[in-house]
Coordinates of C-alpha atoms and ligand atoms in Angstrom, one line a residue:
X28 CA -7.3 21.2 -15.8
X29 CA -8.1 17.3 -16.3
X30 CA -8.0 15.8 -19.4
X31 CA -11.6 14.0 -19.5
X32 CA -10.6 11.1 -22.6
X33 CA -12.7 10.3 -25.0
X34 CA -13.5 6.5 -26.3
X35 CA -10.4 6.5 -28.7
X36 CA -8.1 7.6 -26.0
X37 CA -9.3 5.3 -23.4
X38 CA -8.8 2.5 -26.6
X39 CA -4.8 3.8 -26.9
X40 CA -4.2 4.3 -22.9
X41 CA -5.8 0.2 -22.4
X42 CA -2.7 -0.4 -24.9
X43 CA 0.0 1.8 -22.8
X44 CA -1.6 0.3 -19.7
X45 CA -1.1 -3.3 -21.1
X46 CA 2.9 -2.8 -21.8
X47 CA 3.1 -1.3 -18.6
X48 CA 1.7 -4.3 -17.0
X49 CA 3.1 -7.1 -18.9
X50 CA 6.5 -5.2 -18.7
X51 CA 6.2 -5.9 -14.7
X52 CA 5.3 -9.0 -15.3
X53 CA 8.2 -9.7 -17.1
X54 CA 10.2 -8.1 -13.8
X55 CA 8.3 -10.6 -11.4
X56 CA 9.1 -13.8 -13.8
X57 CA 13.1 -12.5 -14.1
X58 CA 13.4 -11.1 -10.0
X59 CA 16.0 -13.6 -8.3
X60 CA 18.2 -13.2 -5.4
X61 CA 21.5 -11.9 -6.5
X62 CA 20.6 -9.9 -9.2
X63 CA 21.3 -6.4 -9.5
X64 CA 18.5 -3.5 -9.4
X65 CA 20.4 -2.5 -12.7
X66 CA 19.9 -5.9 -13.9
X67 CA 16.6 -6.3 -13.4
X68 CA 15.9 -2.4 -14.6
X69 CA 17.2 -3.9 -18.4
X70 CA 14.9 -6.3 -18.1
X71 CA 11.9 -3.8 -17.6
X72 CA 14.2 -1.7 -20.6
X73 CA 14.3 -4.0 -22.8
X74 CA 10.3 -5.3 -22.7
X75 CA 9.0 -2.1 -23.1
X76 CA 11.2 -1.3 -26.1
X77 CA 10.4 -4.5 -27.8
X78 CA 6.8 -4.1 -27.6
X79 CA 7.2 -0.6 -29.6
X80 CA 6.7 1.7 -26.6
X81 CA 9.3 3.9 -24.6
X82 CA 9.6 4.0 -21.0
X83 CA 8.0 7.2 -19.4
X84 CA 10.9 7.3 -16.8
X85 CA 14.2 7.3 -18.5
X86 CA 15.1 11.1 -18.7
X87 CA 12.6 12.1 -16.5
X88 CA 13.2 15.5 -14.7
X89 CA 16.6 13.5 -15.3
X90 CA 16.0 10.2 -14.1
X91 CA 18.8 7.9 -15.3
X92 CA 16.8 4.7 -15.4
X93 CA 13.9 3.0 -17.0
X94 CA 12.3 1.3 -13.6
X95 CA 12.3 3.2 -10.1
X96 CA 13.3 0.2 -8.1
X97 CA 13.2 0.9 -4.1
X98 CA 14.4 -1.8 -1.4
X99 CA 12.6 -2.6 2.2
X100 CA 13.0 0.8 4.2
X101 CA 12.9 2.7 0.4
X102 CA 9.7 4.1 -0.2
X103 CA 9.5 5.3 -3.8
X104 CA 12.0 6.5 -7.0
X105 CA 15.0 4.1 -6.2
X106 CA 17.7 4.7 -8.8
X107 CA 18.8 1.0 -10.4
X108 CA 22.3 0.6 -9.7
X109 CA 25.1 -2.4 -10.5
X110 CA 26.1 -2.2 -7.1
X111 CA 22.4 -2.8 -5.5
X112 CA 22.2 -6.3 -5.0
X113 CA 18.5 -7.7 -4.3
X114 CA 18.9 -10.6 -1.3
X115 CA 16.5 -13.1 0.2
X116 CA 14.5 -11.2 2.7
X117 CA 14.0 -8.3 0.7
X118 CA 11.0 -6.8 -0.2
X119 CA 11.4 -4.9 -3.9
X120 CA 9.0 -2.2 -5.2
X121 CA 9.1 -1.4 -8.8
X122 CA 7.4 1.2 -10.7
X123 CA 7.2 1.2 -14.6
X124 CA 6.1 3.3 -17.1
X125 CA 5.6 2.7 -20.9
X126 CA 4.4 5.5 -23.2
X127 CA 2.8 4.1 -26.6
X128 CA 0.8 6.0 -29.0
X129 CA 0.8 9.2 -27.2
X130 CA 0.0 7.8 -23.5
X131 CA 1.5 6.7 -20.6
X132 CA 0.5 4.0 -18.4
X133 CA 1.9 3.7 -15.0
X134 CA 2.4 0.9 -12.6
X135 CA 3.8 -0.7 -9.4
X136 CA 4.0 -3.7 -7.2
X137 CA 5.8 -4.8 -4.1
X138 CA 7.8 -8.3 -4.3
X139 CA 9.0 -10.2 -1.3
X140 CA 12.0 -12.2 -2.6
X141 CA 12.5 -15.2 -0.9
X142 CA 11.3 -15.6 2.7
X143 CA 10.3 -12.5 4.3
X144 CA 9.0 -11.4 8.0
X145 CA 5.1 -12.1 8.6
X146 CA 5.0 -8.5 9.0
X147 CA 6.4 -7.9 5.6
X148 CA 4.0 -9.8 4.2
X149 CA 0.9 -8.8 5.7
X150 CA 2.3 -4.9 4.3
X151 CA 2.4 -6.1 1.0
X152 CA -0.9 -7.7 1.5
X153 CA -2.8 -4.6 2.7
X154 CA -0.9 -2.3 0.9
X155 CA -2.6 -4.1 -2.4
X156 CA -6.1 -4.4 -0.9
X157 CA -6.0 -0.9 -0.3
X158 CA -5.9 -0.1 -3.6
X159 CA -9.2 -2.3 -4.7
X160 CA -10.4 -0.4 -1.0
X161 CA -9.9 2.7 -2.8
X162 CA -10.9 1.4 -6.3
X163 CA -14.7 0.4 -4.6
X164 CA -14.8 3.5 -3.7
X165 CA -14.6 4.6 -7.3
X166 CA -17.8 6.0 -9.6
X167 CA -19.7 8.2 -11.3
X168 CA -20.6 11.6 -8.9
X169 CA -18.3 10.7 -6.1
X170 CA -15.5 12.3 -4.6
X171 CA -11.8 11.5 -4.4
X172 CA -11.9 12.1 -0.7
X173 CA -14.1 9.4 -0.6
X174 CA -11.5 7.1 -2.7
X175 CA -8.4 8.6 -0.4
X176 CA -10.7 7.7 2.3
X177 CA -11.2 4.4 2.0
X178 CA -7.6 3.8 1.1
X179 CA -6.0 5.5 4.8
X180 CA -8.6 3.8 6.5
X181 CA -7.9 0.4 5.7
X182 CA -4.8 1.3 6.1
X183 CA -5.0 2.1 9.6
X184 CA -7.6 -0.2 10.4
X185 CA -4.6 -2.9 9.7
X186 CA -2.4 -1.2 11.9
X187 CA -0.3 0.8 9.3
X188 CA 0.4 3.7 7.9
X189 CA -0.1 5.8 4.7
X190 CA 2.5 8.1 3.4
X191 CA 0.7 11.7 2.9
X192 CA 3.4 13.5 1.2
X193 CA 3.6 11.4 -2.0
X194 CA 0.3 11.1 -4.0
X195 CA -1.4 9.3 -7.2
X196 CA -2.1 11.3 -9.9
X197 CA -4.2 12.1 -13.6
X198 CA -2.5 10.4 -16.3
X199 CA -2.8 10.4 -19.8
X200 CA -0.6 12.5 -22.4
X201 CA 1.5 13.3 -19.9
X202 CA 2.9 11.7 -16.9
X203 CA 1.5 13.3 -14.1
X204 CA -1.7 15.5 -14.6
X205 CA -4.9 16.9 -12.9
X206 CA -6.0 15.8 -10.4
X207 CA -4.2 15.1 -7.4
X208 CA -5.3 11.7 -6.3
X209 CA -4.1 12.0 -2.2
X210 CA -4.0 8.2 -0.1
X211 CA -6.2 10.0 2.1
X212 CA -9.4 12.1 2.3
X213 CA -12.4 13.0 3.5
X214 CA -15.9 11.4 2.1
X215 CA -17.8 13.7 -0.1
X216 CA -14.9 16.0 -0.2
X217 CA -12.2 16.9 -3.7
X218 CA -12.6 16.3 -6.7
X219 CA -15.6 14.6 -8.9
X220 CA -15.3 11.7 -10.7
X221 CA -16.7 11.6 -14.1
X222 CA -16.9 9.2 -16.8
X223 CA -13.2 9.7 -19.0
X224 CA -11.4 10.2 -16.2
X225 CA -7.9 8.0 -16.2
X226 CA -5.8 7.9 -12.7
X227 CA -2.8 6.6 -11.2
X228 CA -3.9 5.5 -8.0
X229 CA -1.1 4.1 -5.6
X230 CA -1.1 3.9 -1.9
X231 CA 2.0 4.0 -0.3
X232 CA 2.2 2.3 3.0
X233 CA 4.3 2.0 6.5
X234 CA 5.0 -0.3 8.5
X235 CA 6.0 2.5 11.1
X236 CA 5.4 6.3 11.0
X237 CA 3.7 8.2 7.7
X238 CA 7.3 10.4 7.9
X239 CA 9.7 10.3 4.6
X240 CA 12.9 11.6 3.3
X241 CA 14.4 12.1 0.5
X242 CA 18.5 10.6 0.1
X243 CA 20.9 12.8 -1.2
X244 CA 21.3 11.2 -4.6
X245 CA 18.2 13.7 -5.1
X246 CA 15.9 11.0 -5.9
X247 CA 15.5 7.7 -3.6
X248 CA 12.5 8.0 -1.3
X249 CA 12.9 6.4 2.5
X250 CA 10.8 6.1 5.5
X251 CA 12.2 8.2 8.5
X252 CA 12.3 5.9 11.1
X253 CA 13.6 3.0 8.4
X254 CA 10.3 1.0 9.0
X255 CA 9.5 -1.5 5.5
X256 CA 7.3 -0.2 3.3
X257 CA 4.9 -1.1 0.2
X258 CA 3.8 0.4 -2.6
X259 CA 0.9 -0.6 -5.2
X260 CA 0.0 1.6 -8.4
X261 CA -2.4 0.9 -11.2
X262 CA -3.5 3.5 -14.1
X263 CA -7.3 3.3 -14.1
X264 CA -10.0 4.6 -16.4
X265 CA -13.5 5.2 -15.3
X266 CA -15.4 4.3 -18.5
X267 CA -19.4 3.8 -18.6
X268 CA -19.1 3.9 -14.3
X269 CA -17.4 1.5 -14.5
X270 CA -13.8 1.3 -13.7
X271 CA -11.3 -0.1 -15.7
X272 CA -8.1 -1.3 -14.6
X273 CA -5.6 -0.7 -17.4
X274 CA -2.0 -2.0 -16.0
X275 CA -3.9 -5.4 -14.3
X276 CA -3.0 -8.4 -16.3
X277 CA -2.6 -11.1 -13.8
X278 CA -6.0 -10.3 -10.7
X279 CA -3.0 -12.3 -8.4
X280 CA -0.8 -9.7 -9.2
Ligands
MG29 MG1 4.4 4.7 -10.7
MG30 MG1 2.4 7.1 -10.5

């Protein structure tokens, strides 16, 4: 069932959504070549603790970390490790959570450390403008197919591809809740959007085939065919048909 939120839960998920943000913030001002993913994982640790929230992901299902951070060819849910060393070239996704008075926010962006391919940027680029694609799409009385839809197409448009078998999400009280939010769609088909909804929406994107697996340590995420790959993730609230992005502090960013 999803959890439709009224006006003071929307006021306590703005506040998770804040720490969330600010806490990858912190990772983008700290992110250097030759750190460690542990390294930079403390740093997200440490932000969200001393702002008096908890990070959703450590002891999730068992996660060991605070931060899923996932290099180049690694889609999604890369364990921090002292051994993982992040080098010029690289391009680093990381994905926070902070729970704070009961909610969760959830967040992600891709970071291109140092100088990177033209093709590795242009990902990151369209892998963040399909998000606002999918955001536009976004109000009162539509669908999410119409929201999937218009993130997948751009996708495509640009030449890429969106990975179908990892998906955004309802958030709120939990985690992951109802509904669904697929990086793909058909217009005027799924689920209605309604005033009180709050969503993790977060395209996933290829620079090769949609095709994933997942590594034997039970958790990393990579593309098949090792092609580079994105990822951008905001928690959103649709309030007044409007849409409110919770976990956007810097609009560069
Ligand atoms: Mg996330
Ligand atoms: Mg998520």
């Amino acid at each position: 069932m999803i959890q439709v939120k009224n006006a003071l839960q929307i006021a306590a998920m703005r506040d998770a959504g804040r720490i969330t943000g600010e806490a990858l913030l912190a990772a983008r001002d700290s992110l250097r070549e030759g750190m460690t993913t542990y390294e930079l994982d403390k740093v997200i640790h440490n932000y969200i603790v001393r702002a008096g929230a908890k990070p959703s992901f450590l002891g999730y299902n068992g996660f060991p970390a605070s931060a899923c951070i996932s290099i180049n060819d690694e889609v999604i849910h890369g364990i921090p490790s002292k051994k993982r060393v992040i080098r010029a070239g690289d391009i680093v996704k990381i994905d926070v959570g902070a729970y704070y008075r009961g909610f969760h926010g959830d967040s992600a962006r891709t970071i291109a450390v140092g100088e990177v391919s033209d093709t590795a940027k242009r990902l990151i680029e369209v892998t963040r403008e399909s998000f606002f694609k999918g955001v536009s799409a976004i109000a009162v009385g539509n669908r999410l197919g119409d929201v999937g839809h218009a993130i997948d197409s751009y996708v495509v448009e640009n030449g890429f591809s969106t990975v179908k078998r990892y998906i955004g999400h309802g958030i709120g009280t939990a985690l992951h809740e109802s509904p669904d939010v697929p990086n793909y769609g058909t217009p005027g088909r799924g689920t209605r959007l309604c005033n009180g909804m709050t969503l993790a929406i977060e395209p996933m994107v290829n620079v090769g085939a949609e095709g994933v697996r997942e590594l034997s340590d039970g958790w990393t995420v990579v593309t098949a065919d090792h092609s580079l790959s994105a990822h951008y993730e905001n928690t959103i609230a649709l309030v007044g048909d409007k849409v409110e992005i919770l976990t956007l502090i810097d609009p560069q960013f």
